[in-house]
Amino acid sequence: MRTDTSWGTLPAREHLPVEVTEAPVLDVTVPVYNEEQDLEPCVRRLHDHLARTFPYSFRITIADNASTDRTPEVSARLDAELPEVRAYRLEEKGRGRALRTVWSHSDSPVLAYMDVDLSTDLNALLPLVAPLISGHSDLAIGSRLSRSSRVVRGPKREFISRAYNLILKSSLSARFSDAQCGFKAIRRDVAERLLPMVEDTGWFFDTEMLVLAERAGLRIHEVPVDWIDDPDSTVNIISTATEDLKGVWRVGRALAVGALPLDRLARPFGDDPRDRRISGVPGGLARQLVGFCVVGALSTLFYLLLYSLFRATASPQLANAAALLVSAIVNTAANRRLTFGVRGRDGAVRHQAQGLVVFAIGLALTSGSLAALDAATGNPAHSTELAVLIAANLAATVLRFLLLRAWVFPDRRTDDPTDARSAAPSSAAPSSAAPSSSAAVSSRNAR
């Protein structure tokens, strides 16, 4: 994963200014590879639609992925004939590489892309980008799996699409409904910080971008679309699926070990009501309680399983101590990530050390309960031991949560979130200047 980018605080989301500027509001990228037949009809149809219906200035960028047919000639002719069209040539294949390159060089505040076959009805384009222009959302995607979408495609592609999204939901906890519909948009200020973290250069690019955005807390808007399958699509389903599964494993592993600095995409990104300080209501308490209860329930089951395993060969006290130690390490790591939203490796060792102190308190309570039970009954049954341990763990839960919240993972936000928001623009240092290698693109931007 690329993490060597210079980062700044993301600015608060705002409605794009209405004044006329040289840069078009929307830049629609059409990535192509050997599309000499479909390219011109696609671009002319898209250009006509935008000219008739889109209320803002726009640009269409043809991103040629190292085509070997007449696609470069068609692109150059469209570039020369239509002022709102520009051609961009890449010498390497890869849809993700094309989008990253074009979007990184674009000066438009809203960036979008669509497939050259125009399977998605163009009437969804304005609803796609409107939430980004208004400042409501950070990314937007077309969804073929929404209940109100109208889709025409064969059972094979339908099965593959739904199976793939089911894999994303089960393995990466993705909440968006359709990862690979070729109809997406992103705000440029988000893209500047998010794209350097996206490693894939092929078809998995979309999925990786959406998963990282969602995990970073960015808002993804979904638009139901009307979509008709292109029977002449040249996508190799088997190789694409294989690469996608490899990407799922790579991203899932990086998220699991905290290798991605998603905290660098932290807000302020607008007026998030969850960030407000309300008298008598600690920030994020409800979400933390839910996360803590879920982690606690799973940890308790894990602890009881370990205790039963260790009890077969060890005394009650030794089995209890060993089970608590292992489950405490897992519990601290899970609460760090899921309950209190701490990502990355910074402070992980310190958090585990503090978690062991909390573990010691739990050990004292449970060991004391076992000792009291042994003194009272002499030789208690295993079921009685488990019942006493459950009661002792429940008694320690409230204290454990308070210690984790107030000491191990304290809330370090400023008391006045408006101060942080007002300071955000001054600390951000976005740059829209393109490298010298993109001189051809820059000359077209001046139109």
Coordinates of C-alpha atoms in Angstrom, one line a residue:
M1 CA 0.0 0.0 0.0
R2 CA 1.2 3.5 -0.8
T3 CA 1.5 5.5 2.4
D4 CA 4.3 7.9 1.4
T5 CA 2.1 10.8 0.4
S6 CA 2.2 14.2 2.1
W7 CA -1.0 14.4 4.1
G8 CA -3.0 17.3 5.4
T9 CA -6.3 17.7 7.2
L10 CA -9.3 17.2 4.9
P11 CA -11.3 20.3 4.5
A12 CA -14.9 20.5 5.5
R13 CA -17.3 19.5 2.7
E14 CA -18.9 22.5 1.2
H15 CA -21.1 23.3 -1.8
L16 CA -19.0 24.0 -4.8
P17 CA -18.8 27.8 -5.6
V18 CA -21.2 29.0 -8.3
E19 CA -18.8 31.5 -9.9
V20 CA -17.5 30.7 -13.4
T21 CA -13.9 29.3 -13.4
E22 CA -11.6 28.1 -16.2
A23 CA -11.7 24.5 -14.8
P24 CA -14.9 22.6 -15.7
V25 CA -17.0 21.4 -12.7
L26 CA -17.2 17.8 -13.9
D27 CA -14.5 15.7 -15.6
V28 CA -15.9 12.4 -17.0
T29 CA -13.2 9.9 -17.8
V30 CA -13.9 7.1 -20.3
P31 CA -11.2 4.4 -20.1
V32 CA -10.8 2.5 -23.3
Y33 CA -8.7 -0.3 -24.8
N34 CA -9.1 -1.2 -28.4
E35 CA -12.5 0.4 -28.8
E36 CA -12.2 1.9 -32.3
Q37 CA -15.7 0.9 -33.1
D38 CA -17.6 2.0 -30.0
L39 CA -15.5 5.0 -28.9
E40 CA -16.8 7.7 -31.2
P41 CA -20.6 6.9 -30.8
C42 CA -20.1 6.8 -27.0
V43 CA -18.3 10.1 -26.7
R44 CA -20.7 11.9 -29.1
R45 CA -23.7 10.5 -27.3
L46 CA -22.2 11.5 -23.9
H47 CA -21.2 14.9 -25.1
D48 CA -24.7 15.6 -26.5
H49 CA -26.3 14.5 -23.3
L50 CA -24.1 16.7 -21.1
A51 CA -24.5 19.7 -23.4
R52 CA -28.3 19.4 -23.3
T53 CA -28.9 18.4 -19.7
F54 CA -26.0 19.2 -17.4
P55 CA -26.2 22.6 -15.8
Y56 CA -22.5 23.0 -15.1
S57 CA -19.3 23.1 -17.3
F58 CA -17.9 19.7 -18.1
R59 CA -15.1 17.9 -19.8
I60 CA -14.9 14.4 -21.3
T61 CA -11.5 12.7 -21.0
I62 CA -10.7 9.7 -23.2
A63 CA -8.1 7.5 -21.3
D64 CA -6.5 5.2 -23.8
N65 CA -5.0 2.2 -22.1
A66 CA -2.2 1.4 -24.6
S67 CA -4.6 0.5 -27.4
T68 CA -3.1 -1.3 -30.5
D69 CA -5.9 -0.6 -33.0
R70 CA -7.2 2.8 -34.3
T71 CA -8.4 4.0 -30.9
P72 CA -5.7 6.7 -30.6
E73 CA -6.7 8.1 -34.0
V74 CA -10.3 8.2 -33.1
S75 CA -9.4 9.9 -29.8
A76 CA -7.3 12.5 -31.4
R77 CA -10.0 13.4 -33.9
L78 CA -12.6 13.8 -31.2
D79 CA -10.1 15.9 -29.2
A80 CA -9.7 18.2 -32.2
E81 CA -13.4 18.4 -33.1
L82 CA -15.1 18.8 -29.7
P83 CA -13.8 21.6 -27.3
E84 CA -15.0 19.7 -24.3
V85 CA -13.2 16.5 -25.2
R86 CA -9.5 15.7 -24.5
A87 CA -7.5 12.6 -25.3
Y88 CA -5.0 11.1 -22.9
R89 CA -2.7 8.2 -23.9
L90 CA -1.1 5.7 -21.5
E91 CA 1.5 3.2 -22.6
E92 CA 0.4 0.6 -20.0
K93 CA -2.9 -1.3 -19.6
G94 CA -5.1 -1.1 -16.6
R95 CA -8.4 0.7 -15.9
G96 CA -7.3 1.6 -12.4
R97 CA -4.0 3.0 -13.7
A98 CA -5.9 5.1 -16.2
L99 CA -8.3 6.5 -13.7
R100 CA -5.6 7.3 -11.2
T101 CA -3.5 9.1 -13.8
V102 CA -6.3 11.1 -15.3
W103 CA -7.9 12.0 -12.0
S104 CA -4.5 13.0 -10.5
H105 CA -3.9 15.4 -13.4
S106 CA -7.5 16.9 -13.5
D107 CA -8.3 20.3 -12.2
S108 CA -12.0 19.7 -12.0
P109 CA -13.6 19.5 -8.5
V110 CA -15.8 16.5 -9.3
L111 CA -14.3 13.5 -11.1
A112 CA -16.3 10.7 -12.6
Y113 CA -15.9 7.7 -15.0
M114 CA -18.1 5.4 -17.0
D115 CA -17.6 2.4 -19.3
V116 CA -17.4 3.0 -23.0
D117 CA -20.3 0.7 -23.7
L118 CA -22.7 3.2 -21.9
S119 CA -24.6 0.3 -20.4
T120 CA -25.8 2.7 -17.7
D121 CA -28.5 5.1 -18.7
L122 CA -27.1 8.6 -18.8
N123 CA -30.1 10.1 -17.0
A124 CA -28.4 8.8 -13.8
L125 CA -25.3 11.0 -14.3
L126 CA -26.7 14.2 -12.8
P127 CA -28.1 12.4 -9.7
L128 CA -24.7 10.7 -9.4
V129 CA -22.6 13.9 -9.2
A130 CA -25.2 16.2 -7.5
P131 CA -24.5 15.1 -4.0
L132 CA -20.8 15.7 -4.6
I133 CA -21.4 19.2 -6.0
S134 CA -23.7 20.1 -3.0
G135 CA -21.2 18.9 -0.5
H136 CA -23.4 16.1 0.9
S137 CA -21.2 13.2 -0.1
D138 CA -17.6 12.3 -0.8
L139 CA -18.1 9.5 -3.4
A140 CA -21.0 8.3 -5.5
I141 CA -21.6 5.0 -7.2
G142 CA -24.3 3.6 -9.5
S143 CA -25.9 0.5 -8.2
R144 CA -27.4 -2.3 -10.3
L145 CA -28.5 -4.2 -7.2
S146 CA -30.8 -1.5 -5.7
R147 CA -34.4 -2.5 -5.5
S148 CA -35.4 0.4 -7.8
S149 CA -32.7 -0.4 -10.4
R150 CA -33.8 -1.8 -13.7
V151 CA -31.3 -4.2 -15.1
V152 CA -31.2 -6.4 -18.2
R153 CA -28.5 -9.1 -18.2
G154 CA -28.0 -12.8 -18.3
P155 CA -28.1 -15.1 -15.3
K156 CA -24.4 -15.8 -15.5
R157 CA -23.4 -12.2 -15.0
E158 CA -26.2 -11.7 -12.4
F159 CA -24.9 -14.6 -10.3
I160 CA -21.2 -13.5 -10.6
S161 CA -22.1 -9.9 -9.6
R162 CA -24.2 -10.9 -6.6
A163 CA -21.7 -13.5 -5.5
Y164 CA -18.9 -11.0 -5.6
N165 CA -20.7 -8.4 -3.6
L166 CA -21.7 -11.1 -1.1
I167 CA -17.9 -11.9 -0.7
L168 CA -17.2 -8.3 -0.1
K169 CA -19.9 -8.0 2.6
S170 CA -18.8 -11.2 4.4
S171 CA -15.0 -10.7 4.2
L172 CA -14.5 -6.9 4.2
S173 CA -17.8 -5.9 5.9
A174 CA -18.6 -3.7 2.9
R175 CA -22.0 -1.9 3.2
F176 CA -22.2 -0.5 -0.4
S177 CA -24.3 -2.6 -2.7
D178 CA -22.5 -2.7 -6.0
A179 CA -18.7 -2.5 -6.2
Q180 CA -18.1 -2.9 -9.9
C181 CA -20.8 -0.9 -11.8
G182 CA -18.8 1.2 -14.2
F183 CA -20.4 4.4 -13.1
K184 CA -18.7 6.3 -10.2
A185 CA -17.7 9.8 -9.1
I186 CA -15.5 11.3 -6.4
R187 CA -14.6 14.8 -5.2
R188 CA -11.2 15.8 -6.2
D189 CA -10.1 16.9 -2.7
V190 CA -11.0 13.3 -1.5
A191 CA -9.2 11.7 -4.5
E192 CA -6.0 13.6 -3.8
R193 CA -5.7 11.8 -0.4
L194 CA -7.5 8.6 -1.1
L195 CA -6.0 7.5 -4.5
P196 CA -2.4 7.2 -3.2
M197 CA -3.6 4.5 -0.8
V198 CA -5.2 2.5 -3.6
E199 CA -2.7 -0.1 -4.9
D200 CA -4.5 -2.0 -7.6
T201 CA -4.2 -0.8 -11.2
G202 CA -6.8 -3.1 -12.8
W203 CA -10.4 -3.9 -12.3
F204 CA -10.2 -4.2 -8.5
F205 CA -9.3 -0.5 -8.3
D206 CA -13.0 0.4 -7.8
T207 CA -13.5 -2.0 -5.0
E208 CA -10.3 -1.1 -3.2
M209 CA -11.1 2.6 -3.4
L210 CA -14.7 2.1 -2.0
V211 CA -13.6 -0.2 0.8
L212 CA -10.9 2.2 2.0
A213 CA -13.2 5.2 1.7
E214 CA -15.9 3.4 3.7
R215 CA -13.5 2.3 6.4
A216 CA -12.1 5.9 6.6
G217 CA -15.7 7.1 7.4
L218 CA -16.3 8.9 4.1
R219 CA -19.8 9.2 2.8
I220 CA -20.7 7.1 -0.2
H221 CA -23.9 8.0 -2.1
E222 CA -25.6 5.2 -4.1
V223 CA -27.8 5.9 -7.2
P224 CA -30.1 3.2 -8.6
V225 CA -29.4 2.9 -12.3
D226 CA -31.0 1.4 -15.4
W227 CA -28.4 -0.9 -16.9
I228 CA -28.4 -3.1 -20.0
D229 CA -25.7 -5.7 -20.4
D230 CA -23.3 -5.3 -23.4
P231 CA -23.2 -8.8 -25.0
D232 CA -19.9 -7.8 -26.8
S233 CA -18.0 -7.1 -23.6
T234 CA -14.4 -8.3 -23.8
V235 CA -13.8 -8.6 -20.1
N236 CA -12.3 -12.0 -19.2
I237 CA -14.5 -13.0 -16.3
I238 CA -12.3 -15.8 -14.9
S239 CA -9.0 -13.8 -14.8
T240 CA -10.9 -10.7 -13.5
A241 CA -12.5 -12.7 -10.7
T242 CA -9.2 -14.3 -9.8
E243 CA -7.5 -10.9 -9.5
D244 CA -10.4 -9.5 -7.6
L245 CA -10.2 -12.3 -5.0
K246 CA -6.5 -11.7 -4.7
G247 CA -7.3 -8.0 -4.0
V248 CA -9.9 -8.9 -1.4
W249 CA -7.3 -11.0 0.4
R250 CA -4.6 -8.3 0.2
V251 CA -6.9 -5.5 1.4
G252 CA -8.5 -7.6 4.1
R253 CA -5.1 -8.5 5.5
A254 CA -3.9 -4.9 5.4
L255 CA -7.0 -3.8 7.3
A256 CA -6.7 -6.6 9.8
V257 CA -3.2 -5.7 10.8
G258 CA -3.8 -2.0 10.8
A259 CA -1.3 -1.3 8.0
L260 CA -3.4 1.4 6.3
P261 CA -3.2 4.9 7.9
L262 CA -6.9 5.6 7.4
D263 CA -6.9 8.0 10.3
R264 CA -5.1 10.4 7.9
L265 CA -8.4 10.7 6.1
A266 CA -10.1 11.9 9.3
R267 CA -12.6 14.7 9.2
P268 CA -13.7 17.5 9.8
F269 CA -15.6 16.8 6.6
G270 CA -18.7 18.8 7.3
D271 CA -21.0 19.0 10.3
D272 CA -21.1 15.4 11.5
P273 CA -23.6 15.4 14.4
R274 CA -21.7 12.5 16.0
D275 CA -18.8 15.0 16.5
R276 CA -20.9 17.5 18.4
R277 CA -20.3 18.1 22.1
I278 CA -23.7 17.9 23.9
S279 CA -23.9 18.5 27.6
G280 CA -24.5 15.2 29.5
V281 CA -24.0 13.0 26.4
P282 CA -20.4 11.8 25.9
G283 CA -19.4 11.8 22.2
G284 CA -19.8 8.4 20.5
L285 CA -21.0 6.7 23.7
A286 CA -23.9 4.8 22.0
R287 CA -21.7 3.4 19.3
Q288 CA -18.9 2.5 21.7
L289 CA -21.4 0.7 24.0
V290 CA -22.7 -1.4 21.1
G291 CA -19.2 -2.2 20.0
F292 CA -18.1 -3.0 23.5
C293 CA -21.0 -5.3 24.1
V294 CA -20.5 -7.2 20.8
V295 CA -16.7 -7.6 21.5
G296 CA -17.4 -8.5 25.1
A297 CA -19.9 -11.2 24.3
L298 CA -17.6 -12.8 21.8
S299 CA -14.6 -12.5 24.2
T300 CA -16.6 -14.1 26.9
L301 CA -17.4 -17.1 24.7
F302 CA -13.8 -17.3 23.7
Y303 CA -12.7 -17.1 27.3
L304 CA -15.1 -19.8 28.4
L305 CA -13.9 -22.1 25.6
L306 CA -10.3 -21.5 26.6
Y307 CA -11.1 -22.1 30.3
S308 CA -12.8 -25.4 29.5
L309 CA -9.8 -26.5 27.3
F310 CA -7.2 -25.5 30.0
R311 CA -9.3 -26.9 32.8
A312 CA -8.8 -30.4 31.4
T313 CA -5.1 -30.3 32.3
A314 CA -4.8 -27.5 34.9
S315 CA -6.2 -26.3 38.2
P316 CA -9.1 -23.8 38.2
Q317 CA -6.9 -20.9 39.1
L318 CA -4.2 -21.6 36.5
A319 CA -6.8 -22.3 33.8
N320 CA -8.6 -19.1 34.6
A321 CA -5.4 -17.0 34.5
A322 CA -4.3 -18.5 31.1
A323 CA -7.8 -18.1 29.5
L324 CA -8.1 -14.5 30.8
L325 CA -4.6 -13.6 29.5
V326 CA -5.2 -14.8 26.0
S327 CA -8.7 -13.5 25.8
A328 CA -7.6 -10.1 27.2
I329 CA -5.1 -9.6 24.5
V330 CA -7.7 -10.4 21.8
N331 CA -10.3 -8.3 23.6
T332 CA -8.0 -5.2 23.8
A333 CA -7.1 -5.5 20.1
A334 CA -10.7 -5.9 19.1
N335 CA -11.9 -3.0 21.3
R336 CA -9.1 -0.8 20.0
R337 CA -10.2 -1.2 16.4
L338 CA -13.9 -1.9 16.5
T339 CA -15.2 0.0 19.6
F340 CA -12.9 3.0 19.9
G341 CA -11.9 3.3 16.2
V342 CA -8.1 3.4 16.8
R343 CA -6.3 2.3 13.6
G344 CA -2.6 1.9 12.8
R345 CA 0.2 0.6 14.9
D346 CA 1.0 3.8 16.8
G347 CA 0.4 3.2 20.5
A348 CA -0.6 -0.5 20.1
V349 CA 2.0 -1.8 22.5
R350 CA 1.1 0.8 25.1
H351 CA -2.6 0.0 24.7
Q352 CA -1.9 -3.7 25.2
A353 CA 0.1 -2.9 28.4
Q354 CA -2.8 -0.8 29.7
G355 CA -5.2 -3.6 28.7
L356 CA -3.2 -6.0 30.8
V357 CA -3.7 -3.8 33.8
V358 CA -7.5 -4.0 33.1
F359 CA -6.9 -7.8 32.7
A360 CA -5.3 -7.9 36.2
I361 CA -8.4 -6.3 37.7
G362 CA -10.6 -8.9 35.9
L363 CA -8.3 -11.6 37.1
A364 CA -8.6 -10.4 40.7
L365 CA -12.4 -10.4 40.5
T366 CA -12.7 -13.8 38.9
S367 CA -9.9 -15.5 40.9
G368 CA -11.5 -14.1 44.1
S369 CA -14.8 -15.5 43.1
L370 CA -13.3 -18.9 42.4
A371 CA -11.5 -18.8 45.7
A372 CA -14.7 -17.9 47.5
L373 CA -16.6 -20.7 45.7
D374 CA -13.9 -23.2 46.7
A375 CA -14.0 -22.1 50.3
A376 CA -17.8 -22.4 50.4
T377 CA -18.3 -25.7 48.7
G378 CA -14.9 -27.5 48.8
N379 CA -15.3 -29.3 45.4
P380 CA -17.7 -27.4 43.1
A381 CA -19.0 -28.8 39.9
H382 CA -17.7 -27.5 36.6
S383 CA -21.0 -26.0 35.7
T384 CA -21.0 -24.1 39.0
E385 CA -17.6 -22.8 38.3
L386 CA -18.7 -21.5 34.9
A387 CA -21.8 -19.8 36.4
V388 CA -19.7 -18.0 39.0
L389 CA -17.1 -16.9 36.3
I390 CA -19.9 -15.5 34.2
A391 CA -21.3 -13.6 37.1
A392 CA -17.8 -12.3 38.0
N393 CA -17.2 -11.3 34.4
L394 CA -20.4 -9.4 34.2
A395 CA -19.6 -7.5 37.4
A396 CA -16.2 -6.5 35.9
T397 CA -17.6 -5.5 32.5
V398 CA -18.8 -2.0 33.6
L399 CA -15.5 -1.2 35.2
R400 CA -13.6 -2.6 32.2
F401 CA -15.5 -0.3 29.8
L402 CA -15.0 2.7 32.0
L403 CA -11.3 2.1 32.2
L404 CA -10.9 1.4 28.4
R405 CA -12.9 4.6 27.6
A406 CA -11.3 6.9 30.1
W407 CA -7.7 5.6 30.4
V408 CA -6.7 3.2 27.6
F409 CA -8.6 4.9 24.7
P410 CA -9.5 8.4 25.9
D411 CA -11.4 10.7 23.6
R412 CA -8.7 13.1 22.4
R413 CA -10.9 15.4 20.3
T414 CA -10.9 19.1 21.0
D415 CA -13.7 20.3 23.2
D416 CA -14.9 22.7 20.5
P417 CA -15.0 20.9 17.2
T418 CA -15.6 24.2 15.4
D419 CA -12.0 25.2 16.2
A420 CA -10.7 22.1 14.4
R421 CA -12.9 22.8 11.5
S422 CA -11.9 26.4 11.2
A423 CA -8.2 25.3 11.3
A424 CA -8.6 22.6 8.7
P425 CA -8.3 24.6 5.5
S426 CA -5.1 26.3 6.6
S427 CA -3.4 22.9 7.3
A428 CA -4.5 21.4 4.0
A429 CA -2.1 21.7 1.2
P430 CA -3.8 20.2 -1.9
S431 CA -2.0 20.7 -5.1
S432 CA -3.7 20.5 -8.5
A433 CA -0.6 21.1 -10.5
A434 CA 0.2 18.3 -12.9
P435 CA 3.7 17.0 -13.4
S436 CA 5.7 18.2 -16.3
S437 CA 5.0 14.9 -18.1
S438 CA 1.3 15.9 -18.5
A439 CA 2.0 19.0 -20.5
A440 CA -0.3 17.8 -23.3
V441 CA -3.1 17.5 -20.7
S442 CA -2.5 20.9 -19.3
S443 CA -2.6 22.6 -22.7
R444 CA -6.0 21.1 -23.2
N445 CA -7.2 22.3 -19.8
A446 CA -6.6 25.9 -20.9
R447 CA -9.5 25.8 -23.4

